[in-house]
Structure formats: C-alpha cells, structure tokens
Amino acid sequence: MTDQKDVVLRHICPERVAHWVTVLGFFFVTVSGLGLFFPSLHGLLGFLGTPQLAQLLHPLFGILMALGLVVLFLHNVSHSLPEKGDREWFNHLSAILKGNEHHVVDVGRYNPGQKVLFWKIMGLAVILLITGLMVWRPYFAHLFPIPLLRLALFLHSLCAILMMFLIIAHIYMGFWYKGTLRGMVYGTVTRAWAKKHHPRWLRELATKENENH
C-alpha cells in the first residue's frame, strides 16, 4: 500500500462520482444508440430488455450523462483554459508520445491535449443534448418541422460517433499513462506520477501547503 505521504489529492469525491455517473450514462446511451441506429446491431437492444424499453431509456441515459458532464465542467473549466505555454506541448508531441513529457514541457493540472479533449467533449455534449431533445418523441419532436428534425437527427448521429472516438481516446490515454486511473478511483495520485506528468501542478500544490502552514 502506498504511504499517504507519497500521494496527493487530484480528484475530490463529487468529481469522481460525476465522472462515473457520466461513464455509466455513456455506456448505456452508446449501447442503445448503436442498436437503434444500425439494424445489424439491433441485438444490442436486448441488453436493456426490449427495443421499446431501450428506446425509452436512451434519452434518459443521455440526460444522466449530461448531468455528470455539467458537474465535471464546473470542476474543471478553470483548469482547462488555454495558457501561454500550451503551444510548446504540441511542438514536442513526438517526445511526449515517447513518455518524455517531463523533459520538454512544464505541465500544470492538465496538459494541452487534455484541455482540447475537454472542450471537444463538452462541445459535442451540448449539440447531442439539444438535438436529442429536439427529436425526443412524444415530448418535443412535434414542436419542430420535419426538415429540421432530419437535420437534428443527422447532427445527433454524427456527433455521437465523434463522441465515441473521443471517449475511446480518453480511455486509452487513461490506461497508457500508468497511474492515471488511480486518481479517478481513489482520488489520489502518487507524487512520482504528478512530478512526471504534471510537475507545475505539483509545485503549485506544495506552495499552497506551505502557505497553509
């Protein structure tokens, strides 16, 4: 077991709960969405009981996912704004992919790649929520003309596919950076992990600790 002195808090409990609520919502909305959209994947709907039940639950899981993302947005938006040194991160992308991020850039709480992913996911989520509500029968679809509903359904499907790719990339990076998943499960990461991947953030934490003492 890791000594408490060797770990630092990265994600507080409400953030972790919101993350896993979002994961749960994403999983079920993806399974039901793929089954509803692709006839060849219609069998996936059996995972939720019946096709009718899956169609009923799909928008509800979408709202659940949206609620989780709202909490994550509020927790992370201030840390995901562009900074002056972000360009350097992209200029050294080849070294970063080799695991030498700490040698070429001084990363804060989130690296520029994570920031880009954050804004793309949030942007797609807004479009998915709006278009999803528009085509939601029998509650809102009757309020819009057929051509607009067709456009909304097209955008909803396109953004859903893009969201799946982004989430897959997010999951991959979570496992690729060994020790990252620990932060979203237990809330803490090791100081060694923080020093390697987010050294400026670790120094900022140390400064706050010294000020509090």
PDB file of C-alpha atoms in Angstrom:
ATOM      1  CA  MET A   1       0.000   0.000   0.000  1.00  0.00           C
ATOM      2  CA  THR A   2       1.238   3.490  -0.913  1.00  0.00           C
ATOM      3  CA  ASP A   3       2.241   5.696   2.008  1.00  0.00           C
ATOM      4  CA  GLN A   4      -0.117   8.668   2.442  1.00  0.00           C
ATOM      5  CA  LYS A   5       2.895  10.986   2.375  1.00  0.00           C
ATOM      6  CA  ASP A   6       3.675   9.785  -1.130  1.00  0.00           C
ATOM      7  CA  VAL A   7       0.259  10.674  -2.595  1.00  0.00           C
ATOM      8  CA  VAL A   8      -1.573  13.914  -3.376  1.00  0.00           C
ATOM      9  CA  LEU A   9      -5.275  14.593  -3.848  1.00  0.00           C
ATOM     10  CA  ARG A  10      -6.202  15.058  -7.509  1.00  0.00           C
ATOM     11  CA  HIS A  11      -9.958  14.495  -7.760  1.00  0.00           C
ATOM     12  CA  ILE A  12     -12.390  15.197  -4.913  1.00  0.00           C
ATOM     13  CA  CYS A  13     -15.339  12.880  -4.259  1.00  0.00           C
ATOM     14  CA  PRO A  14     -18.067  14.886  -6.111  1.00  0.00           C
ATOM     15  CA  GLU A  15     -15.864  14.992  -9.207  1.00  0.00           C
ATOM     16  CA  ARG A  16     -15.221  11.258  -9.087  1.00  0.00           C
ATOM     17  CA  VAL A  17     -18.920  10.488  -8.597  1.00  0.00           C
ATOM     18  CA  ALA A  18     -19.818  12.751 -11.540  1.00  0.00           C
ATOM     19  CA  HIS A  19     -17.171  11.034 -13.668  1.00  0.00           C
ATOM     20  CA  TRP A  20     -18.526   7.545 -13.018  1.00  0.00           C
ATOM     21  CA  VAL A  21     -22.125   8.714 -13.463  1.00  0.00           C
ATOM     22  CA  THR A  22     -21.046  10.061 -16.847  1.00  0.00           C
ATOM     23  CA  VAL A  23     -19.329   6.761 -17.652  1.00  0.00           C
ATOM     24  CA  LEU A  24     -22.489   4.838 -16.743  1.00  0.00           C
ATOM     25  CA  GLY A  25     -24.687   7.139 -18.817  1.00  0.00           C
ATOM     26  CA  PHE A  26     -22.283   6.994 -21.768  1.00  0.00           C
ATOM     27  CA  PHE A  27     -22.157   3.203 -21.732  1.00  0.00           C
ATOM     28  CA  PHE A  28     -25.904   2.721 -21.812  1.00  0.00           C
ATOM     29  CA  VAL A  29     -26.610   5.555 -24.229  1.00  0.00           C
ATOM     30  CA  THR A  30     -23.962   4.166 -26.592  1.00  0.00           C
ATOM     31  CA  VAL A  31     -25.270   0.603 -26.463  1.00  0.00           C
ATOM     32  CA  SER A  32     -28.869   1.697 -27.033  1.00  0.00           C
ATOM     33  CA  GLY A  33     -27.883   4.298 -29.643  1.00  0.00           C
ATOM     34  CA  LEU A  34     -25.888   1.819 -31.730  1.00  0.00           C
ATOM     35  CA  GLY A  35     -28.731  -0.683 -31.549  1.00  0.00           C
ATOM     36  CA  LEU A  36     -31.302   1.891 -32.608  1.00  0.00           C
ATOM     37  CA  PHE A  37     -29.215   3.395 -35.409  1.00  0.00           C
ATOM     38  CA  PHE A  38     -27.660   0.308 -37.016  1.00  0.00           C
ATOM     39  CA  PRO A  39     -30.026  -2.561 -37.967  1.00  0.00           C
ATOM     40  CA  SER A  40     -27.106  -5.010 -37.844  1.00  0.00           C
ATOM     41  CA  LEU A  41     -26.573  -4.095 -34.171  1.00  0.00           C
ATOM     42  CA  HIS A  42     -30.235  -4.320 -33.230  1.00  0.00           C
ATOM     43  CA  GLY A  43     -29.397  -7.241 -30.934  1.00  0.00           C
ATOM     44  CA  LEU A  44     -27.654  -4.830 -28.552  1.00  0.00           C
ATOM     45  CA  LEU A  45     -31.062  -3.537 -27.513  1.00  0.00           C
ATOM     46  CA  GLY A  46     -31.682  -6.832 -25.724  1.00  0.00           C
ATOM     47  CA  PHE A  47     -29.097  -5.682 -23.193  1.00  0.00           C
ATOM     48  CA  LEU A  48     -31.699  -3.221 -21.912  1.00  0.00           C
ATOM     49  CA  GLY A  49     -34.617  -5.633 -22.097  1.00  0.00           C
ATOM     50  CA  THR A  50     -36.680  -4.877 -25.195  1.00  0.00           C
ATOM     51  CA  PRO A  51     -36.252  -2.490 -28.153  1.00  0.00           C
ATOM     52  CA  GLN A  52     -39.168  -0.431 -26.841  1.00  0.00           C
ATOM     53  CA  LEU A  53     -37.584  -0.141 -23.399  1.00  0.00           C
ATOM     54  CA  ALA A  54     -34.210   0.729 -24.921  1.00  0.00           C
ATOM     55  CA  GLN A  55     -35.828   3.500 -26.961  1.00  0.00           C
ATOM     56  CA  LEU A  56     -37.464   4.839 -23.804  1.00  0.00           C
ATOM     57  CA  LEU A  57     -34.266   4.680 -21.748  1.00  0.00           C
ATOM     58  CA  HIS A  58     -31.905   6.090 -24.398  1.00  0.00           C
ATOM     59  CA  PRO A  59     -32.758   9.782 -23.821  1.00  0.00           C
ATOM     60  CA  LEU A  60     -32.899   9.272 -20.050  1.00  0.00           C
ATOM     61  CA  PHE A  61     -29.364   7.888 -20.015  1.00  0.00           C
ATOM     62  CA  GLY A  62     -28.369  10.811 -22.236  1.00  0.00           C
ATOM     63  CA  ILE A  63     -29.683  13.255 -19.639  1.00  0.00           C
ATOM     64  CA  LEU A  64     -27.856  11.328 -16.910  1.00  0.00           C
ATOM     65  CA  MET A  65     -24.628  11.667 -18.869  1.00  0.00           C
ATOM     66  CA  ALA A  66     -25.283  15.377 -19.431  1.00  0.00           C
ATOM     67  CA  LEU A  67     -25.786  15.967 -15.698  1.00  0.00           C
ATOM     68  CA  GLY A  68     -22.482  14.275 -14.933  1.00  0.00           C
ATOM     69  CA  LEU A  69     -20.744  16.397 -17.558  1.00  0.00           C
ATOM     70  CA  VAL A  70     -22.185  19.594 -16.078  1.00  0.00           C
ATOM     71  CA  VAL A  71     -20.566  18.789 -12.726  1.00  0.00           C
ATOM     72  CA  LEU A  72     -17.274  17.909 -14.433  1.00  0.00           C
ATOM     73  CA  PHE A  73     -17.422  21.134 -16.426  1.00  0.00           C
ATOM     74  CA  LEU A  74     -17.863  23.240 -13.301  1.00  0.00           C
ATOM     75  CA  HIS A  75     -14.970  21.441 -11.578  1.00  0.00           C
ATOM     76  CA  ASN A  76     -12.534  21.590 -14.473  1.00  0.00           C
ATOM     77  CA  VAL A  77     -13.298  24.578 -16.688  1.00  0.00           C
ATOM     78  CA  SER A  78     -10.919  26.893 -14.820  1.00  0.00           C
ATOM     79  CA  HIS A  79      -8.083  24.363 -15.272  1.00  0.00           C
ATOM     80  CA  SER A  80      -8.830  23.797 -18.963  1.00  0.00           C
ATOM     81  CA  LEU A  81      -8.389  27.326 -20.270  1.00  0.00           C
ATOM     82  CA  PRO A  82      -5.590  27.944 -22.798  1.00  0.00           C
ATOM     83  CA  GLU A  83      -2.248  29.079 -21.374  1.00  0.00           C
ATOM     84  CA  LYS A  84       0.764  30.768 -22.892  1.00  0.00           C
ATOM     85  CA  GLY A  85       2.973  27.678 -22.865  1.00  0.00           C
ATOM     86  CA  ASP A  86       0.440  25.267 -24.353  1.00  0.00           C
ATOM     87  CA  ARG A  87       1.874  25.584 -27.851  1.00  0.00           C
ATOM     88  CA  GLU A  88       5.176  24.138 -26.637  1.00  0.00           C
ATOM     89  CA  TRP A  89       3.387  20.929 -25.662  1.00  0.00           C
ATOM     90  CA  PHE A  90       2.171  20.402 -29.210  1.00  0.00           C
ATOM     91  CA  ASN A  91       5.582  21.348 -30.629  1.00  0.00           C
ATOM     92  CA  HIS A  92       7.119  18.470 -28.644  1.00  0.00           C
ATOM     93  CA  LEU A  93       4.367  15.948 -29.300  1.00  0.00           C
ATOM     94  CA  SER A  94       6.747  13.261 -30.583  1.00  0.00           C
ATOM     95  CA  ALA A  95       8.787  13.379 -27.360  1.00  0.00           C
ATOM     96  CA  ILE A  96       5.599  13.378 -25.293  1.00  0.00           C
ATOM     97  CA  LEU A  97       4.321  10.243 -27.035  1.00  0.00           C
ATOM     98  CA  LYS A  98       7.598   8.573 -26.097  1.00  0.00           C
ATOM     99  CA  GLY A  99       6.929   9.317 -22.427  1.00  0.00           C
ATOM    100  CA  ASN A 100       9.391  12.210 -22.113  1.00  0.00           C
ATOM    101  CA  GLU A 101       6.801  14.895 -21.385  1.00  0.00           C
ATOM    102  CA  HIS A 102       8.530  15.977 -18.176  1.00  0.00           C
ATOM    103  CA  HIS A 103      11.773  16.670 -20.058  1.00  0.00           C
ATOM    104  CA  VAL A 104      10.343  19.067 -22.641  1.00  0.00           C
ATOM    105  CA  VAL A 105       7.388  20.915 -21.062  1.00  0.00           C
ATOM    106  CA  ASP A 106       6.282  22.099 -17.630  1.00  0.00           C
ATOM    107  CA  VAL A 107       2.673  20.883 -17.370  1.00  0.00           C
ATOM    108  CA  GLY A 108       0.086  22.198 -14.917  1.00  0.00           C
ATOM    109  CA  ARG A 109      -3.017  20.383 -13.696  1.00  0.00           C
ATOM    110  CA  TYR A 110      -3.979  19.363 -17.239  1.00  0.00           C
ATOM    111  CA  ASN A 111      -1.841  19.177 -20.336  1.00  0.00           C
ATOM    112  CA  PRO A 112      -2.972  20.891 -23.567  1.00  0.00           C
ATOM    113  CA  GLY A 113      -4.080  17.573 -25.066  1.00  0.00           C
ATOM    114  CA  GLN A 114      -6.413  17.008 -22.132  1.00  0.00           C
ATOM    115  CA  LYS A 115      -7.708  20.568 -22.493  1.00  0.00           C
ATOM    116  CA  VAL A 116      -8.523  20.059 -26.177  1.00  0.00           C
ATOM    117  CA  LEU A 117     -10.272  16.785 -25.360  1.00  0.00           C
ATOM    118  CA  PHE A 118     -12.234  18.507 -22.581  1.00  0.00           C
ATOM    119  CA  TRP A 119     -13.589  21.235 -24.867  1.00  0.00           C
ATOM    120  CA  LYS A 120     -14.363  18.842 -27.713  1.00  0.00           C
ATOM    121  CA  ILE A 121     -16.320  16.513 -25.411  1.00  0.00           C
ATOM    122  CA  MET A 122     -18.212  19.413 -23.842  1.00  0.00           C
ATOM    123  CA  GLY A 123     -18.997  20.936 -27.238  1.00  0.00           C
ATOM    124  CA  LEU A 124     -20.270  17.662 -28.650  1.00  0.00           C
ATOM    125  CA  ALA A 125     -22.279  17.050 -25.468  1.00  0.00           C
ATOM    126  CA  VAL A 126     -24.128  20.363 -25.923  1.00  0.00           C
ATOM    127  CA  ILE A 127     -25.019  19.503 -29.531  1.00  0.00           C
ATOM    128  CA  LEU A 128     -26.079  15.982 -28.545  1.00  0.00           C
ATOM    129  CA  LEU A 129     -28.293  17.305 -25.757  1.00  0.00           C
ATOM    130  CA  ILE A 130     -30.001  19.936 -27.921  1.00  0.00           C
ATOM    131  CA  THR A 131     -30.562  17.663 -30.922  1.00  0.00           C
ATOM    132  CA  GLY A 132     -31.569  14.765 -28.685  1.00  0.00           C
ATOM    133  CA  LEU A 133     -34.254  16.851 -27.011  1.00  0.00           C
ATOM    134  CA  MET A 134     -35.475  18.059 -30.413  1.00  0.00           C
ATOM    135  CA  VAL A 135     -36.124  14.531 -31.738  1.00  0.00           C
ATOM    136  CA  TRP A 136     -37.421  13.133 -28.427  1.00  0.00           C
ATOM    137  CA  ARG A 137     -40.888  11.730 -29.042  1.00  0.00           C
ATOM    138  CA  PRO A 138     -43.553  12.330 -27.846  1.00  0.00           C
ATOM    139  CA  TYR A 139     -42.333  15.303 -25.819  1.00  0.00           C
ATOM    140  CA  PHE A 140     -40.607  17.771 -28.136  1.00  0.00           C
ATOM    141  CA  ALA A 141     -40.414  16.388 -31.685  1.00  0.00           C
ATOM    142  CA  HIS A 142     -43.890  17.660 -32.603  1.00  0.00           C
ATOM    143  CA  LEU A 143     -42.714  21.245 -31.976  1.00  0.00           C
ATOM    144  CA  PHE A 144     -40.334  21.217 -34.962  1.00  0.00           C
ATOM    145  CA  PRO A 145     -40.832  20.835 -38.736  1.00  0.00           C
ATOM    146  CA  ILE A 146     -39.769  17.565 -40.369  1.00  0.00           C
ATOM    147  CA  PRO A 147     -36.759  19.025 -42.280  1.00  0.00           C
ATOM    148  CA  LEU A 148     -35.363  20.451 -39.032  1.00  0.00           C
ATOM    149  CA  LEU A 149     -35.890  17.130 -37.269  1.00  0.00           C
ATOM    150  CA  ARG A 150     -33.998  15.339 -40.040  1.00  0.00           C
ATOM    151  CA  LEU A 151     -31.109  17.770 -39.677  1.00  0.00           C
ATOM    152  CA  ALA A 152     -31.154  17.356 -35.896  1.00  0.00           C
ATOM    153  CA  LEU A 153     -31.111  13.569 -36.209  1.00  0.00           C
ATOM    154  CA  PHE A 154     -28.184  13.738 -38.655  1.00  0.00           C
ATOM    155  CA  LEU A 155     -26.193  16.031 -36.343  1.00  0.00           C
ATOM    156  CA  HIS A 156     -27.076  13.883 -33.343  1.00  0.00           C
ATOM    157  CA  SER A 157     -25.813  10.735 -35.066  1.00  0.00           C
ATOM    158  CA  LEU A 158     -22.651  12.391 -36.375  1.00  0.00           C
ATOM    159  CA  CYS A 159     -21.761  13.935 -33.006  1.00  0.00           C
ATOM    160  CA  ALA A 160     -22.486  10.636 -31.247  1.00  0.00           C
ATOM    161  CA  ILE A 161     -19.963   8.840 -33.449  1.00  0.00           C
ATOM    162  CA  LEU A 162     -17.368  11.575 -32.871  1.00  0.00           C
ATOM    163  CA  MET A 163     -18.028  11.409 -29.125  1.00  0.00           C
ATOM    164  CA  MET A 164     -17.403   7.654 -29.143  1.00  0.00           C
ATOM    165  CA  PHE A 165     -13.996   8.170 -30.765  1.00  0.00           C
ATOM    166  CA  LEU A 166     -13.081  10.854 -28.232  1.00  0.00           C
ATOM    167  CA  ILE A 167     -14.145   8.727 -25.278  1.00  0.00           C
ATOM    168  CA  ILE A 168     -12.197   5.750 -26.635  1.00  0.00           C
ATOM    169  CA  ALA A 169      -9.133   8.014 -26.918  1.00  0.00           C
ATOM    170  CA  HIS A 170      -9.747   9.233 -23.362  1.00  0.00           C
ATOM    171  CA  ILE A 171      -9.944   5.657 -22.066  1.00  0.00           C
ATOM    172  CA  TYR A 172      -6.798   4.671 -23.953  1.00  0.00           C
ATOM    173  CA  MET A 173      -4.827   7.602 -22.559  1.00  0.00           C
ATOM    174  CA  GLY A 174      -6.078   6.791 -19.062  1.00  0.00           C
ATOM    175  CA  PHE A 175      -4.517   3.343 -19.274  1.00  0.00           C
ATOM    176  CA  TRP A 176      -1.471   4.466 -21.274  1.00  0.00           C
ATOM    177  CA  TYR A 177      -0.411   6.898 -18.539  1.00  0.00           C
ATOM    178  CA  LYS A 178       0.097   4.317 -15.816  1.00  0.00           C
ATOM    179  CA  GLY A 179      -1.270   5.553 -12.503  1.00  0.00           C
ATOM    180  CA  THR A 180      -3.869   7.900 -14.021  1.00  0.00           C
ATOM    181  CA  LEU A 181      -6.857   5.652 -13.325  1.00  0.00           C
ATOM    182  CA  ARG A 182      -5.968   5.583  -9.635  1.00  0.00           C
ATOM    183  CA  GLY A 183      -6.824   9.271  -9.402  1.00  0.00           C
ATOM    184  CA  MET A 184     -10.393   8.732 -10.563  1.00  0.00           C
ATOM    185  CA  VAL A 185     -10.897   5.646  -8.396  1.00  0.00           C
ATOM    186  CA  TYR A 186      -9.283   6.679  -5.111  1.00  0.00           C
ATOM    187  CA  GLY A 187      -8.941  10.406  -5.703  1.00  0.00           C
ATOM    188  CA  THR A 188      -5.184  10.443  -5.143  1.00  0.00           C
ATOM    189  CA  VAL A 189      -2.117  10.003  -7.341  1.00  0.00           C
ATOM    190  CA  THR A 190       1.466   9.358  -6.342  1.00  0.00           C
ATOM    191  CA  ARG A 191       3.863  12.263  -6.111  1.00  0.00           C
ATOM    192  CA  ALA A 192       6.136  10.450  -8.572  1.00  0.00           C
ATOM    193  CA  TRP A 193       3.272  10.341 -11.121  1.00  0.00           C
ATOM    194  CA  ALA A 194       2.473  14.009 -10.576  1.00  0.00           C
ATOM    195  CA  LYS A 195       6.132  15.014 -10.856  1.00  0.00           C
ATOM    196  CA  LYS A 196       6.483  13.201 -14.161  1.00  0.00           C
ATOM    197  CA  HIS A 197       3.229  14.206 -15.865  1.00  0.00           C
ATOM    198  CA  HIS A 198       2.149  17.441 -14.108  1.00  0.00           C
ATOM    199  CA  PRO A 199       5.219  18.940 -12.380  1.00  0.00           C
ATOM    200  CA  ARG A 200       3.935  22.533 -12.287  1.00  0.00           C
ATOM    201  CA  TRP A 201       0.686  21.390 -10.693  1.00  0.00           C
ATOM    202  CA  LEU A 202       2.667  19.517  -8.015  1.00  0.00           C
ATOM    203  CA  ARG A 203       4.745  22.624  -7.275  1.00  0.00           C
ATOM    204  CA  GLU A 204       1.584  24.713  -7.022  1.00  0.00           C
ATOM    205  CA  LEU A 205       0.161  22.235  -4.519  1.00  0.00           C
ATOM    206  CA  ALA A 206       3.372  22.401  -2.470  1.00  0.00           C
ATOM    207  CA  THR A 207       3.193  26.203  -2.454  1.00  0.00           C
ATOM    208  CA  LYS A 208      -0.409  26.101  -1.188  1.00  0.00           C
ATOM    209  CA  GLU A 209       0.552  23.605   1.505  1.00  0.00           C
ATOM    210  CA  ASN A 210       3.366  25.855   2.672  1.00  0.00           C
ATOM    211  CA  GLU A 211       1.070  28.878   2.736  1.00  0.00           C
ATOM    212  CA  ASN A 212      -1.498  26.979   4.814  1.00  0.00           C
ATOM    213  CA  HIS A 213       1.186  26.090   7.337  1.00  0.00           C
TER     214      HIS A 213
END
